[in-house]
Amino acid sequence: MGSWHLPSIAFSLPDWVCRSLPEPGHCFVSDEEKMGLAIELSRLNVLHATGGPFGAVIFEATSGRLVAPGVNLVQHLGWAGAHAEMVAIAIARAIGFDEGVKANDWVAQLRSRGIAVQQNVCREQAVSVLNAYKDQGGLIYNGRASTASGGAAP
């Protein structure tokens, strides 16, 4: 009987990410401050040409301490699993990004499982990063279309 030899997946965040974060232990007080960091990461990811216009942050619920940052590395790695966060992709549908079908009641489904959902926090700032990415010719991938527009496929 043969054995499986499965590939491993490893990736690192771009070097600029750590330089863009506040000092360890910094506590974010407001949703706007938290979302501001996610938007800044997405903006810098486009500026540094290290990936698509998506940033993500995970915070400790009680203290507001940053637990983990993330940026979109899909194009860089050629791996669809390297999204910064799926919520950013849902917002990005406004400029043509589409990862496929999402239940109309996705917010209610998450809330029914005890997951808090905050919508439209700093929406205008986030949309401006997406539009800048689109305007400079960034790749707009679409899971329901046969091709991507705005650039070469990874």
PDB file of C-alpha atoms in Angstrom:
ATOM      1  CA  MET A   1       0.000   0.000   0.000  1.00  0.00           C
ATOM      2  CA  GLY A   2       1.307   3.448  -0.925  1.00  0.00           C
ATOM      3  CA  SER A   3       1.419   6.442   1.332  1.00  0.00           C
ATOM      4  CA  TRP A   4       0.239   9.955   0.735  1.00  0.00           C
ATOM      5  CA  HIS A   5       2.790  12.706   0.225  1.00  0.00           C
ATOM      6  CA  LEU A   6       0.792  15.870   0.646  1.00  0.00           C
ATOM      7  CA  PRO A   7       2.320  19.269  -0.004  1.00  0.00           C
ATOM      8  CA  SER A   8       2.543  21.736   2.830  1.00  0.00           C
ATOM      9  CA  ILE A   9       1.466  25.335   2.537  1.00  0.00           C
ATOM     10  CA  ALA A  10       3.563  28.028   4.142  1.00  0.00           C
ATOM     11  CA  PHE A  11       3.476  31.770   3.759  1.00  0.00           C
ATOM     12  CA  SER A  12       4.716  34.882   5.477  1.00  0.00           C
ATOM     13  CA  LEU A  13       3.217  38.304   5.697  1.00  0.00           C
ATOM     14  CA  PRO A  14       5.161  40.963   3.810  1.00  0.00           C
ATOM     15  CA  ASP A  15       7.865  42.678   5.922  1.00  0.00           C
ATOM     16  CA  TRP A  16       6.069  46.024   5.827  1.00  0.00           C
ATOM     17  CA  VAL A  17       3.126  44.613   7.837  1.00  0.00           C
ATOM     18  CA  CYS A  18       5.011  44.494  11.159  1.00  0.00           C
ATOM     19  CA  ARG A  19       6.387  47.996  10.582  1.00  0.00           C
ATOM     20  CA  SER A  20       2.800  49.224  10.097  1.00  0.00           C
ATOM     21  CA  LEU A  21       1.419  47.862  13.359  1.00  0.00           C
ATOM     22  CA  PRO A  22       1.196  49.684  16.674  1.00  0.00           C
ATOM     23  CA  GLU A  23       3.376  48.623  19.588  1.00  0.00           C
ATOM     24  CA  PRO A  24       2.530  45.173  20.990  1.00  0.00           C
ATOM     25  CA  GLY A  25      -0.071  45.416  23.714  1.00  0.00           C
ATOM     26  CA  HIS A  26      -1.792  48.484  22.219  1.00  0.00           C
ATOM     27  CA  CYS A  27      -5.528  48.271  22.880  1.00  0.00           C
ATOM     28  CA  PHE A  28      -7.926  49.511  20.243  1.00  0.00           C
ATOM     29  CA  VAL A  29     -10.910  51.220  21.801  1.00  0.00           C
ATOM     30  CA  SER A  30     -13.425  51.841  19.011  1.00  0.00           C
ATOM     31  CA  ASP A  31     -14.694  49.866  16.051  1.00  0.00           C
ATOM     32  CA  GLU A  32     -13.552  52.768  13.858  1.00  0.00           C
ATOM     33  CA  GLU A  33      -9.987  52.466  15.156  1.00  0.00           C
ATOM     34  CA  LYS A  34     -10.022  48.706  14.545  1.00  0.00           C
ATOM     35  CA  MET A  35     -11.462  49.066  11.063  1.00  0.00           C
ATOM     36  CA  GLY A  36      -8.999  51.862  10.351  1.00  0.00           C
ATOM     37  CA  LEU A  37      -6.123  49.426  10.843  1.00  0.00           C
ATOM     38  CA  ALA A  38      -7.713  46.869   8.502  1.00  0.00           C
ATOM     39  CA  ILE A  39      -8.215  49.558   5.862  1.00  0.00           C
ATOM     40  CA  GLU A  40      -4.646  50.821   6.270  1.00  0.00           C
ATOM     41  CA  LEU A  41      -3.323  47.276   5.794  1.00  0.00           C
ATOM     42  CA  SER A  42      -5.404  46.902   2.630  1.00  0.00           C
ATOM     43  CA  ARG A  43      -4.178  50.264   1.307  1.00  0.00           C
ATOM     44  CA  LEU A  44      -0.550  49.393   2.016  1.00  0.00           C
ATOM     45  CA  ASN A  45      -0.951  45.961   0.426  1.00  0.00           C
ATOM     46  CA  VAL A  46      -1.923  47.699  -2.810  1.00  0.00           C
ATOM     47  CA  LEU A  47       0.751  50.398  -2.445  1.00  0.00           C
ATOM     48  CA  HIS A  48       3.504  47.813  -1.920  1.00  0.00           C
ATOM     49  CA  ALA A  49       2.086  45.577  -4.696  1.00  0.00           C
ATOM     50  CA  THR A  50       2.086  42.564  -2.370  1.00  0.00           C
ATOM     51  CA  GLY A  51      -1.516  41.541  -2.956  1.00  0.00           C
ATOM     52  CA  GLY A  52      -5.104  42.578  -3.419  1.00  0.00           C
ATOM     53  CA  PRO A  53      -6.885  45.366  -1.556  1.00  0.00           C
ATOM     54  CA  PHE A  54      -7.900  43.458   1.538  1.00  0.00           C
ATOM     55  CA  GLY A  55      -6.684  43.720   5.107  1.00  0.00           C
ATOM     56  CA  ALA A  56      -7.933  41.870   8.138  1.00  0.00           C
ATOM     57  CA  VAL A  57      -7.434  42.157  11.860  1.00  0.00           C
ATOM     58  CA  ILE A  58      -8.500  39.990  14.781  1.00  0.00           C
ATOM     59  CA  PHE A  59      -8.876  41.565  18.201  1.00  0.00           C
ATOM     60  CA  GLU A  60      -9.347  40.196  21.680  1.00  0.00           C
ATOM     61  CA  ALA A  61     -12.999  40.949  22.435  1.00  0.00           C
ATOM     62  CA  THR A  62     -12.643  42.231  25.985  1.00  0.00           C
ATOM     63  CA  SER A  63      -9.423  44.244  25.779  1.00  0.00           C
ATOM     64  CA  GLY A  64      -9.273  45.378  22.153  1.00  0.00           C
ATOM     65  CA  ARG A  65      -5.731  43.984  21.908  1.00  0.00           C
ATOM     66  CA  LEU A  66      -4.634  43.083  18.366  1.00  0.00           C
ATOM     67  CA  VAL A  67      -4.326  39.309  18.098  1.00  0.00           C
ATOM     68  CA  ALA A  68      -3.465  38.912  14.407  1.00  0.00           C
ATOM     69  CA  PRO A  69      -3.171  41.044  11.268  1.00  0.00           C
ATOM     70  CA  GLY A  70      -3.682  39.708   7.759  1.00  0.00           C
ATOM     71  CA  VAL A  71      -3.477  40.899   4.174  1.00  0.00           C
ATOM     72  CA  ASN A  72      -4.660  39.338   0.940  1.00  0.00           C
ATOM     73  CA  LEU A  73      -1.946  37.169  -0.605  1.00  0.00           C
ATOM     74  CA  VAL A  74      -4.068  35.369  -3.216  1.00  0.00           C
ATOM     75  CA  GLN A  75      -2.288  36.811  -6.258  1.00  0.00           C
ATOM     76  CA  HIS A  76       1.151  36.595  -4.703  1.00  0.00           C
ATOM     77  CA  LEU A  77       0.776  32.937  -3.726  1.00  0.00           C
ATOM     78  CA  GLY A  78      -1.594  31.827  -6.481  1.00  0.00           C
ATOM     79  CA  TRP A  79      -3.718  30.212  -3.765  1.00  0.00           C
ATOM     80  CA  ALA A  80      -7.392  31.127  -3.313  1.00  0.00           C
ATOM     81  CA  GLY A  81      -7.211  30.256   0.388  1.00  0.00           C
ATOM     82  CA  ALA A  82      -4.951  33.235   1.103  1.00  0.00           C
ATOM     83  CA  HIS A  83      -7.769  35.765   1.610  1.00  0.00           C
ATOM     84  CA  ALA A  84      -7.333  38.379   4.310  1.00  0.00           C
ATOM     85  CA  GLU A  85     -10.917  37.881   5.410  1.00  0.00           C
ATOM     86  CA  MET A  86     -14.167  36.862   3.779  1.00  0.00           C
ATOM     87  CA  VAL A  87     -16.100  39.861   5.068  1.00  0.00           C
ATOM     88  CA  ALA A  88     -13.843  42.186   3.049  1.00  0.00           C
ATOM     89  CA  ILE A  89     -14.613  40.144  -0.048  1.00  0.00           C
ATOM     90  CA  ALA A  90     -18.352  40.537   0.570  1.00  0.00           C
ATOM     91  CA  ILE A  91     -17.950  44.322   0.732  1.00  0.00           C
ATOM     92  CA  ALA A  92     -15.737  44.227  -2.392  1.00  0.00           C
ATOM     93  CA  ARG A  93     -18.621  42.858  -4.500  1.00  0.00           C
ATOM     94  CA  ALA A  94     -19.455  46.573  -5.100  1.00  0.00           C
ATOM     95  CA  ILE A  95     -16.592  46.786  -7.667  1.00  0.00           C
ATOM     96  CA  GLY A  96     -17.015  43.322  -9.166  1.00  0.00           C
ATOM     97  CA  PHE A  97     -15.247  40.872  -6.840  1.00  0.00           C
ATOM     98  CA  ASP A  98     -17.394  37.797  -6.420  1.00  0.00           C
ATOM     99  CA  GLU A  99     -16.409  34.610  -4.660  1.00  0.00           C
ATOM    100  CA  GLY A 100     -19.700  32.919  -5.462  1.00  0.00           C
ATOM    101  CA  VAL A 101     -23.047  32.415  -3.802  1.00  0.00           C
ATOM    102  CA  LYS A 102     -23.546  33.696  -0.251  1.00  0.00           C
ATOM    103  CA  ALA A 103     -26.779  33.156   1.658  1.00  0.00           C
ATOM    104  CA  ASN A 104     -29.005  36.249   1.771  1.00  0.00           C
ATOM    105  CA  ASP A 105     -29.374  35.812   5.523  1.00  0.00           C
ATOM    106  CA  TRP A 106     -25.643  35.379   6.256  1.00  0.00           C
ATOM    107  CA  VAL A 107     -25.748  37.987   9.033  1.00  0.00           C
ATOM    108  CA  ALA A 108     -28.655  36.238  10.764  1.00  0.00           C
ATOM    109  CA  GLN A 109     -26.917  32.881  10.378  1.00  0.00           C
ATOM    110  CA  LEU A 110     -23.761  34.175  12.050  1.00  0.00           C
ATOM    111  CA  ARG A 111     -25.688  35.927  14.817  1.00  0.00           C
ATOM    112  CA  SER A 112     -27.675  32.752  15.536  1.00  0.00           C
ATOM    113  CA  ARG A 113     -24.337  31.060  16.309  1.00  0.00           C
ATOM    114  CA  GLY A 114     -23.333  33.828  18.708  1.00  0.00           C
ATOM    115  CA  ILE A 115     -21.045  35.650  16.251  1.00  0.00           C
ATOM    116  CA  ALA A 116     -21.375  39.424  16.457  1.00  0.00           C
ATOM    117  CA  VAL A 117     -21.617  41.224  13.119  1.00  0.00           C
ATOM    118  CA  GLN A 118     -20.861  44.932  12.743  1.00  0.00           C
ATOM    119  CA  GLN A 119     -21.606  46.309   9.290  1.00  0.00           C
ATOM    120  CA  ASN A 120     -20.563  49.460   7.442  1.00  0.00           C
ATOM    121  CA  VAL A 121     -17.870  50.568   9.929  1.00  0.00           C
ATOM    122  CA  CYS A 122     -15.647  53.022   7.993  1.00  0.00           C
ATOM    123  CA  ARG A 123     -17.287  51.823   4.761  1.00  0.00           C
ATOM    124  CA  GLU A 124     -16.388  54.922   2.718  1.00  0.00           C
ATOM    125  CA  GLN A 125     -12.681  54.637   3.555  1.00  0.00           C
ATOM    126  CA  ALA A 126     -12.666  50.937   2.685  1.00  0.00           C
ATOM    127  CA  VAL A 127     -14.470  51.528  -0.603  1.00  0.00           C
ATOM    128  CA  SER A 128     -11.919  54.206  -1.532  1.00  0.00           C
ATOM    129  CA  VAL A 129      -9.095  51.624  -1.278  1.00  0.00           C
ATOM    130  CA  LEU A 130     -11.037  49.179  -3.455  1.00  0.00           C
ATOM    131  CA  ASN A 131     -11.735  51.867  -6.048  1.00  0.00           C
ATOM    132  CA  ALA A 132      -8.074  52.957  -6.113  1.00  0.00           C
ATOM    133  CA  TYR A 133      -7.079  49.318  -6.700  1.00  0.00           C
ATOM    134  CA  LYS A 134      -9.604  49.022  -9.532  1.00  0.00           C
ATOM    135  CA  ASP A 135      -8.583  52.372 -11.055  1.00  0.00           C
ATOM    136  CA  GLN A 136      -4.916  51.369 -11.217  1.00  0.00           C
ATOM    137  CA  GLY A 137      -5.817  48.188 -13.101  1.00  0.00           C
ATOM    138  CA  GLY A 138      -5.700  45.660 -10.250  1.00  0.00           C
ATOM    139  CA  LEU A 139      -6.918  42.146 -10.974  1.00  0.00           C
ATOM    140  CA  ILE A 140     -10.630  41.728 -10.241  1.00  0.00           C
ATOM    141  CA  TYR A 141     -11.255  38.005  -9.872  1.00  0.00           C
ATOM    142  CA  ASN A 142     -14.771  36.666 -10.026  1.00  0.00           C
ATOM    143  CA  GLY A 143     -15.652  33.112  -8.989  1.00  0.00           C
ATOM    144  CA  ARG A 144     -18.811  33.019 -11.114  1.00  0.00           C
ATOM    145  CA  ALA A 145     -17.266  34.429 -14.297  1.00  0.00           C
ATOM    146  CA  SER A 146     -15.057  32.440 -16.637  1.00  0.00           C
ATOM    147  CA  THR A 147     -12.292  35.057 -16.623  1.00  0.00           C
ATOM    148  CA  ALA A 148     -10.874  37.782 -14.420  1.00  0.00           C
ATOM    149  CA  SER A 149     -10.778  41.375 -15.572  1.00  0.00           C
ATOM    150  CA  GLY A 150      -8.336  44.178 -14.948  1.00  0.00           C
ATOM    151  CA  GLY A 151      -5.125  42.210 -15.313  1.00  0.00           C
ATOM    152  CA  ALA A 152      -3.516  38.884 -15.967  1.00  0.00           C
ATOM    153  CA  ALA A 153      -4.668  35.886 -14.003  1.00  0.00           C
ATOM    154  CA  PRO A 154      -2.207  34.599 -11.393  1.00  0.00           C
TER     155      PRO A 154
END
